[in-house]
C-alpha cells in the first residue's frame, strides 16, 4: 500500500543553520507530494507541493524536489529562523484515490 | 475570512457519554475530512466526504459516525466514547476537484479526553 516515511525528530538547529528533513514514499503510479507545517496550537497548513517528477515546490524559503528515482521529497531551507519551529508533515496523494496519506511528522526546534 | 471552524476546542468527558464535534467551512468546498493526531502515529483519517450525502470510511472509522447533510457542515459523532478515543481531532476541507484534494485547509483542532 501507499505510505510515507519521515525522519524522526526532534531536529534541533541554531538560527541560520541549513535544514534538511528527509521524506521517502511508497506508492503506485505517480502520486502528488506535499509538505504541511503545524505551528504550536494550530492546525496544519500547506507549505508546498509537487505534482510530477522533477517538480520543485517552494514557499517561504523552503524547497522540496520530487525525485521519482529515489522516491523522495526532502524538505530543505538554507537558513532557518526561530519562527520556523514547528512540526513538519510529508504527505502523498495517490493518483487513483481520494486519500491524503501523512507521515508521522518531524518536530523542528530552532534556537537563537 | 476563509476558515474551518471546529467546536469544542477542548472537551473532557466520560466513557459512554455521546458527544458531537462540529465542523463548519465557509469556502464552499466539496471535500471534507476528519483526522485524529496521536503521538508517534501522525495523522490518521477517520472519515471523509466528497460532497453532500456522500461519506466514506478512512483508515480508523471504528467508534465514529459522520453526516454530511449540508455542504458546509461535517460533524463527527462519538456515540459511546472510550478512553482510546482520547486524541487531538482535526477537520479539514478542500475544493475536491481537479485533483486538488491534497490542498487541505485545517481547523485549529479539538482536544478530546475520555475518562
Short mmCIF file of C-alpha atoms in Angstrom, two decimals:
data_model
loop_
_atom_site.label_atom_id
_atom_site.label_comp_id
_atom_site.label_asym_id
_atom_site.label_seq_id
_atom_site.Cartn_x
_atom_site.Cartn_y
_atom_site.Cartn_z
CA UNK A 1 0.00 0.00 0.00
CA UNK A 2 0.91 3.67 -0.14
CA UNK A 3 3.00 5.04 2.69
CA UNK A 4 5.21 7.93 3.74
CA UNK A 5 8.31 7.68 5.92
CA UNK A 6 9.86 10.70 7.60
CA UNK A 7 12.97 11.07 9.66
CA UNK A 8 12.34 11.03 13.36
CA UNK A 9 12.75 14.18 15.34
CA UNK A 10 13.23 16.36 17.02
CA UNK A 11 15.60 18.19 14.74
CA UNK A 12 17.40 20.85 16.75
CA UNK A 13 19.23 23.66 14.96
CA UNK A 14 20.68 27.07 15.64
CA UNK A 15 19.28 30.06 13.82
CA UNK A 16 20.63 30.46 10.25
CA UNK A 17 21.61 26.78 10.01
CA UNK A 18 20.75 24.66 6.96
CA UNK A 19 17.75 22.38 7.30
CA UNK A 20 17.00 19.04 5.70
CA UNK A 21 14.07 16.86 6.71
CA UNK A 22 14.01 13.57 4.86
CA UNK A 23 10.86 12.08 3.37
CA UNK A 24 10.54 8.95 1.27
CA UNK A 25 7.40 7.36 -0.07
CA UNK A 26 5.96 4.14 -1.43
CA UNK A 27 3.18 4.44 -3.96
CA UNK A 28 1.93 3.02 -7.20
CA UNK A 29 1.88 5.26 -10.21
CA UNK A 30 2.68 8.94 -9.88
CA UNK A 31 1.47 10.45 -6.62
CA UNK A 32 1.27 14.12 -5.74
CA UNK A 33 3.51 15.09 -2.83
CA UNK A 34 3.03 17.70 -0.14
CA UNK A 35 4.66 19.26 2.87
CA UNK A 36 2.44 20.60 5.63
CA UNK A 37 3.52 22.61 8.67
CA UNK A 38 1.87 22.70 12.09
CA UNK A 39 2.77 25.61 14.34
CA UNK A 40 2.18 25.20 18.09
CA UNK A 41 -1.51 25.12 18.96
CA UNK A 42 -2.66 25.35 15.36
CA UNK A 43 -3.94 23.13 12.58
CA UNK A 44 -1.81 22.07 9.65
CA UNK A 45 -1.11 24.43 6.78
CA UNK A 46 0.00 23.52 3.29
CA UNK A 47 3.62 24.61 2.88
CA UNK A 48 4.42 23.40 -0.62
CA UNK A 49 3.56 20.73 -3.15
CA UNK A 50 4.78 18.95 -6.29
CA UNK A 51 2.59 17.00 -8.66
CA UNK A 52 5.03 15.30 -11.03
CA UNK A 53 8.57 14.01 -11.16
CA UNK A 54 11.34 16.64 -11.03
CA UNK A 55 8.91 19.36 -9.95
CA UNK A 56 10.25 21.63 -7.24
CA UNK A 57 7.82 23.07 -4.73
CA UNK A 58 8.85 26.20 -2.86
CA UNK A 59 7.40 28.60 -0.32
CA UNK A 60 8.70 30.83 2.49
CA UNK A 61 12.30 29.86 1.69
CA UNK A 62 11.54 26.13 1.89
CA UNK A 63 12.07 23.85 -1.09
CA UNK A 64 11.45 20.20 -1.96
CA UNK A 65 12.09 18.34 -5.22
CA UNK A 66 10.03 15.37 -6.35
CA UNK A 67 12.61 12.62 -7.06
CA UNK A 68 10.96 9.60 -8.60
CA UNK A 69 14.21 7.65 -8.96
CA UNK A 70 14.80 7.77 -5.20
CA UNK A 71 11.09 8.06 -4.23
CA UNK A 72 11.95 11.06 -2.09
CA UNK A 73 10.68 14.55 -1.35
CA UNK A 74 13.14 16.01 1.14
CA UNK A 75 12.40 19.42 2.65
CA UNK A 76 15.22 21.97 2.72
CA UNK A 77 15.80 25.52 3.84
CA UNK A 78 19.06 27.38 3.58
CA UNK A 79 18.78 29.47 6.75
CA UNK A 80 16.21 28.63 9.41
CA UNK A 81 14.67 31.11 11.83
CA UNK A 82 13.28 30.66 15.31
CA UNK A 83 9.82 31.22 13.81
CA UNK A 84 10.26 28.05 11.72
CA UNK A 85 9.97 25.94 14.86
CA UNK A 86 7.03 23.64 14.17
CA UNK A 87 6.10 20.09 13.21
CA UNK A 88 6.50 19.26 9.53
CA UNK A 89 4.45 16.56 7.81
CA UNK A 90 5.19 14.95 4.48
CA UNK A 91 2.15 13.60 2.64
CA UNK A 92 1.14 11.96 -0.59
CA UNK A 93 -2.00 11.58 -2.61
CA UNK A 94 -2.06 8.68 -4.99
CA UNK A 95 -3.31 9.43 -8.49
CA UNK A 96 -6.22 6.99 -8.17
CA UNK A 97 -7.55 7.68 -4.65
CA UNK A 98 -9.18 10.48 -2.72
CA UNK A 99 -6.97 9.97 0.31
CA UNK A 100 -4.09 12.01 1.60
CA UNK A 101 -1.57 9.87 3.50
CA UNK A 102 0.59 11.62 6.08
CA UNK A 103 3.93 10.75 7.57
CA UNK A 104 4.35 10.77 11.33
CA UNK A 105 5.72 14.32 11.41
CA UNK A 106 9.12 15.75 12.31
CA UNK A 107 9.47 18.36 15.02
CA UNK A 108 11.91 21.18 14.27
CA UNK A 109 13.29 23.31 17.10
CA UNK A 110 15.34 26.36 16.20
CA UNK A 111 17.26 28.18 18.91
CA UNK A 112 18.63 31.74 18.72
CA UNK B 1 -12.07 35.22 6.29
CA UNK B 2 -11.79 31.74 4.79
CA UNK B 3 -11.70 29.21 7.58
CA UNK B 4 -12.61 25.84 9.00
CA UNK B 5 -14.20 26.14 12.44
CA UNK B 6 -14.34 23.31 14.96
CA UNK B 7 -16.15 23.18 18.28
CA UNK B 8 -15.48 22.48 21.02
CA UNK B 9 -11.74 23.14 21.07
CA UNK B 10 -11.30 21.27 24.33
CA UNK B 11 -13.54 18.66 25.93
CA UNK B 12 -13.22 16.27 28.83
CA UNK B 13 -15.93 13.63 29.01
CA UNK B 14 -16.60 10.20 30.46
CA UNK B 15 -16.84 6.80 28.86
CA UNK B 16 -20.14 6.20 27.10
CA UNK B 17 -21.44 9.76 27.04
CA UNK B 18 -22.34 10.62 23.46
CA UNK B 19 -20.70 13.70 22.04
CA UNK B 20 -20.52 15.61 18.77
CA UNK B 21 -17.67 17.70 17.46
CA UNK B 22 -18.92 20.20 14.92
CA UNK B 23 -17.03 21.35 11.84
CA UNK B 24 -18.03 24.13 9.50
CA UNK B 25 -16.26 25.66 6.49
CA UNK B 26 -17.11 28.86 4.63
CA UNK B 27 -15.19 28.20 1.41
CA UNK B 28 -17.85 26.23 -0.47
CA UNK B 29 -15.55 23.20 -0.50
CA UNK B 30 -16.90 19.87 -1.73
CA UNK B 31 -14.42 17.68 0.15
CA UNK B 32 -14.30 17.42 3.94
CA UNK B 33 -12.45 15.03 6.21
CA UNK B 34 -11.76 14.18 9.85
CA UNK B 35 -8.36 13.16 11.19
CA UNK B 36 -7.04 12.21 14.55
CA UNK B 37 -3.49 13.02 15.60
CA UNK B 38 -1.69 10.81 18.10
CA UNK B 39 1.98 10.90 19.20
CA UNK B 40 4.16 8.72 17.01
CA UNK B 41 1.30 7.92 14.64
CA UNK B 42 0.90 11.21 12.80
CA UNK B 43 -2.49 11.97 11.27
CA UNK B 44 -4.91 9.18 10.50
CA UNK B 45 -8.08 9.68 8.52
CA UNK B 46 -11.33 8.77 10.24
CA UNK B 47 -13.98 9.61 7.63
CA UNK B 48 -14.22 11.76 4.57
CA UNK B 49 -16.92 13.18 2.34
CA UNK B 50 -16.66 14.00 -1.33
CA UNK B 51 -19.88 16.02 -1.31
CA UNK B 52 -23.29 16.34 0.33
CA UNK B 53 -24.79 12.98 1.33
CA UNK B 54 -21.59 11.14 0.31
CA UNK B 55 -19.37 9.82 3.08
CA UNK B 56 -16.70 7.10 3.20
CA UNK B 57 -14.58 5.42 5.82
CA UNK B 58 -10.98 6.36 6.26
CA UNK B 59 -8.32 4.29 7.97
CA UNK B 60 -9.69 4.35 11.53
CA UNK B 61 -13.50 4.71 11.40
CA UNK B 62 -14.40 2.37 14.27
CA UNK B 63 -16.34 4.12 17.03
CA UNK B 64 -17.16 7.20 14.95
CA UNK B 65 -20.03 8.40 12.78
CA UNK B 66 -20.36 11.35 10.46
CA UNK B 67 -23.04 13.03 8.40
CA UNK B 68 -22.99 15.49 5.54
CA UNK B 69 -26.45 16.99 5.17
CA UNK B 70 -25.19 20.40 4.13
CA UNK B 71 -22.12 21.32 2.15
CA UNK B 72 -20.61 23.50 4.87
CA UNK B 73 -21.02 21.16 7.87
CA UNK B 74 -19.43 17.81 8.68
CA UNK B 75 -19.98 16.81 12.32
CA UNK B 76 -18.08 13.96 13.96
CA UNK B 77 -20.17 11.85 16.33
CA UNK B 78 -18.85 9.59 19.06
CA UNK B 79 -21.87 7.51 20.10
CA UNK B 80 -20.16 5.84 23.05
CA UNK B 81 -16.71 7.32 23.62
CA UNK B 82 -13.96 5.18 25.09
CA UNK B 83 -10.55 6.16 26.53
CA UNK B 84 -8.76 5.03 23.35
CA UNK B 85 -10.53 7.87 21.55
CA UNK B 86 -8.63 10.41 23.61
CA UNK B 87 -6.86 12.36 20.90
CA UNK B 88 -6.47 15.61 19.01
CA UNK B 89 -9.02 15.82 16.21
CA UNK B 90 -8.79 17.90 13.06
CA UNK B 91 -11.40 18.71 10.48
CA UNK B 92 -10.20 19.67 7.02
CA UNK B 93 -11.72 20.72 3.71
CA UNK B 94 -10.67 21.06 0.11
CA UNK B 95 -12.06 22.04 -3.23
CA UNK B 96 -12.02 18.36 -4.07
CA UNK B 97 -11.93 18.92 -7.78
CA UNK B 98 -9.28 18.75 -10.47
CA UNK B 99 -7.02 16.69 -8.26
CA UNK B 100 -6.83 19.33 -5.54
CA UNK B 101 -7.91 17.13 -2.67
CA UNK B 102 -4.37 17.26 -1.32
CA UNK B 103 -4.62 21.00 -0.71
CA UNK B 104 -6.39 20.79 2.59
CA UNK B 105 -7.47 23.62 4.87
CA UNK B 106 -7.45 22.56 8.51
CA UNK B 107 -9.35 23.69 11.55
CA UNK B 108 -7.48 24.51 14.74
CA UNK B 109 -8.17 21.15 16.33
CA UNK B 110 -10.34 19.72 19.10
CA UNK B 111 -8.58 18.09 22.02
CA UNK B 112 -10.77 15.34 23.45
CA UNK B 113 -10.12 13.47 26.69
CA UNK B 114 -12.29 10.48 27.57
CA UNK B 115 -12.03 9.36 31.20
#
